[in-house]
Amino acid sequence: MLSRFFHRRQWQEERVRELESYLEIETQDNIARGMSPEEARYAARRKLGNLTLLREEIYLMRGVRFLDSLWQDLRYAARMLKKGPAFTAVAVLSLALGIGANTAIFSLVDALLLRPLPVPQPGQLRNVVAQITGSEPYYLSYPMFDALRSRNQVFSRMFAWADLRIQMPSGADVMYVSGVVASGGYFKALGVPPAMGRTFNGATSDPVAVISDRFWSHQFQRSPAAIGNVVTLDHIRFTIIGVMPPGFFGAEVTARPDIWVPLSFTSKILGSDCMSAKARDCWWLQIMGRLKPGISAQQAGANLKLISPRIFRDTLPEDWPAASKRNYLHSQIVATPGAQGRSYLRGQFSNPLAILMGLVGLVLLIACANMANLLLARGSARSREIAVRLAMGAGRGRIIRQLLTESVVLSLLGGAAGTLLAIWFTRLLAAFLESKPAGPSLPVYLNLYPDWRVVLFTFVIAAGSGLVFGLAPALRATRIGIAVCLKKRAHNLRGVKRRIPIERFTLALQAALSVVLVAGAGLFAGSLFHLLTVNPGFNSKDIVLIGIDTTKLQKSSTAVVNLYRRLLERVNAFPGVQAASLMSVTPLSDSAWIGTLSVPGRTDLSPYQRRVSMNLIGSRFFSVMEIPLLSGRPFTATDTPASEKVAIISERTAREYFPNMNPIGRHVVLGDHTAVRIVGVVGDIKYMNLRDPDPRELYLPYSQKAGAIPWSMRLLIKTRSSVASIYPAFHAALHKIAPNVPIRTVETMREQADDSLSRERMMASLSIFFGLLALLLTSVGLYGILAYAVTRRTGEIGIRMALGARGHEVVWIVLRETLGPVAVGIAVGTVAVLALSRLIAGLLYGIRPNDPGNLLLAVFALLFVGAAAAYIPARRASRIDPAVALREE
């Protein structure tokens, strides 16, 4: 059947030859019966019948009729759309904007939330986390992973990993590569063999490494000699034993590691003891497991629930107070679906992306309502054509199918154009997400290449839009009085029976959706504005942040202290530098060093109340950051490892730990049992982000704790000079003092603060864009309806003006057709905003979801845009020449 359809000309030529052959045979038979050649041929033709009709009947005999009529509909639709280029352009552009926005957002949703890991049977993978009572899911410590691996009865394999940025020599300098330290079962559990070489298995102690296809291509130009080659990572020589296939990135969907090394080398790379069986308070490992055949998710959860109390009891730090342990002993280890892998961004952007998906859905509805209005106007303009076709015997269903074909072709064209817009739009959205790290150490990578889900989604919403919003115009266009239509001009037609005013409904729908989108944009913009006006408690202007990597010196406190001391002396002498200091954790970096402390004499503090944010700082930290010293003194050069251990606390810490008393001179005991004396109280600051309340903060002098943490300090340089002018001098000074210590990061404090609001900026920017787009589409729809109304009622308006109607009365006649639906839409939209705004309350800051001022602003914006769109058609109606209008009538 399909072969006959696609090779119709060839098939028809064959049938012509067959029929001619049959005609010749019949003619010869007639001659043999005694007829003359002319009579014989005439008799043969009369017996065979109409050859053209016969060929068509044979052609349609085996079900080709549907394909043939569909092809006719498509060709006719293409001709009709070509005849109205302005109509086609407006409809395609409206749909392209709506479909493109939906495709772009869905591409991100697919990449971040839906797309499974490219591994065999991803549905068997489960994320394993510690669900601590009253807290977010936690990573696990190495002792917990070791105990869980040996005691569970539901996983065939379990593996653990952690992300790292690893140093690698690059000529005279060093570069950082994205790395992963992984347990021996990592590759086997994921089920992906190497493309070349082998992977490491078990608790190997050999310095071996597996590299990615991208790293192999960049560093070794895809040479097979890479296997057996040696790379130096953090001063450790690793032998490359395998190359993973293209597209393999492990278990984290937003990370693209370059190299994997055994978990046993973590301590050497980090300079810490997190891999030790005694490191019970170092919760840093991400863990996944592959279910045994026949084991369900419910069985896995039940088994983990059973063994959790014992694992917590055996692996928690022995020196923890009983009150602290009690909260953990009532928690459990849980297994969550792992088919989509792990993602650091998923928890932060799942709700925003879901909300954005709803917003772009509303934009698409507005675009579809626009298309419906355009099709309604076009159907009325074509009423004479449709009436002629009906009068000639065409069935109503056949014409409806033809009109639906035209609307679907329009939608598919809009979908194709929208796909092109989505490519640009998706890159814009990815820029917001990629400003965030994929984890503690790795940059974000999003695979936005569309898969079958994105293609299917785009096709469904494009074709569905054409069918759903083209049906009502098609039904109304074919429900006409044939006799009346053939007598009167199309635009003055009164023979159409309109039971439902479709234009009014679509206009009300557009107004309601626009109110929702504009109000949402106002809420997100207001939230961002309030966050930008929040006082973080410090000055972020004119501060350059430079991080250097001293992990290899971390075990020598003296070497670290001397390095930073000499470096600060040189930096403070740079021209234009006002002051310089140090800190271990940067405010507003979405990271924290959480410790515990106890206050002698205070037995009423819960485990949560004993948690405090800690920071190692230099002596001039508070003056550089302009954090006010409320009482006591700052750190000085006399605070050395040999002197008494001291600390400075924030105002909130002083208020909660020492109510109604002076904390200066009092002692607190840190989690490692070190007693420190409080020598100062400073103002509160925002720590992880601007949303959270000011935390309890405790500052320690780096000179007394230089070897206590597994990461390096960052230098704060207060200067009005640019980063470009500071960096060369700093690089030269560092190279002279410590040639083997690389620079890790260079940025400004302002950039750090701005990055902390990337999610809020994305929501505000996109919601404002969608709100403006909704207003634009609504104004186009309103203008189209009014322009069509003026054209349709030209004769009526001419008669009214001939009888003495004034210009403002004519304007009111025209506006009356749209004011009612717009008012209804605004009312419905207002109710919808009040009902739906609670869904986004968690993403707002400093503004109520039902803020009346924001709602009024949305209503006034819609009224203003509507009035501007209605002005031109209404003005044109008031200037109609009665004589011209009556002549046309």
Coordinates of N, CA, C and O in Angstrom, one line a residue, residues 42 57 86 103 296 320 350 359 481 599 648 880:
Y42 N -14.4 0.4 -30.6 CA -15.5 1.1 -29.9 C -16.2 0.2 -28.9 O -16.5 0.5 -27.8
E57 N -10.3 3.6 -9.3 CA -10.9 2.6 -8.5 C -9.9 1.5 -8.1 O -9.9 1.0 -7.0
A86 N 1.0 36.9 6.4 CA 0.9 37.6 7.6 C 0.3 36.8 8.7 O 0.8 36.7 9.8
T103 N 9.9 23.6 25.6 CA 10.9 22.7 25.2 C 12.2 22.9 26.0 O 12.9 22.0 26.4
S296 N 12.9 -6.3 46.0 CA 12.1 -5.1 45.8 C 12.6 -3.9 46.6 O 13.4 -4.1 47.5
W320 N 31.4 11.2 71.7 CA 30.3 12.1 71.6 C 29.5 12.0 72.9 O 29.3 10.9 73.5
S350 N 14.9 21.5 41.9 CA 13.7 20.7 41.5 C 12.4 21.5 41.6 O 11.7 21.5 40.6
L359 N 4.8 27.7 34.6 CA 4.7 29.1 34.0 C 4.8 29.0 32.5 O 4.0 29.7 31.8
G481 N -25.1 29.0 7.6 CA -26.2 28.9 6.7 C -25.8 29.1 5.2 O -25.3 30.2 4.9
V599 N 29.3 24.4 76.8 CA 29.6 25.5 77.7 C 29.6 24.9 79.1 O 28.6 24.4 79.5
I648 N 36.7 34.1 69.2 CA 35.8 35.2 69.1 C 34.4 34.7 68.7 O 34.3 33.9 67.8
I880 N -14.1 55.8 10.4 CA -14.7 55.2 9.2 C -15.6 56.2 8.5 O -16.4 56.9 9.1

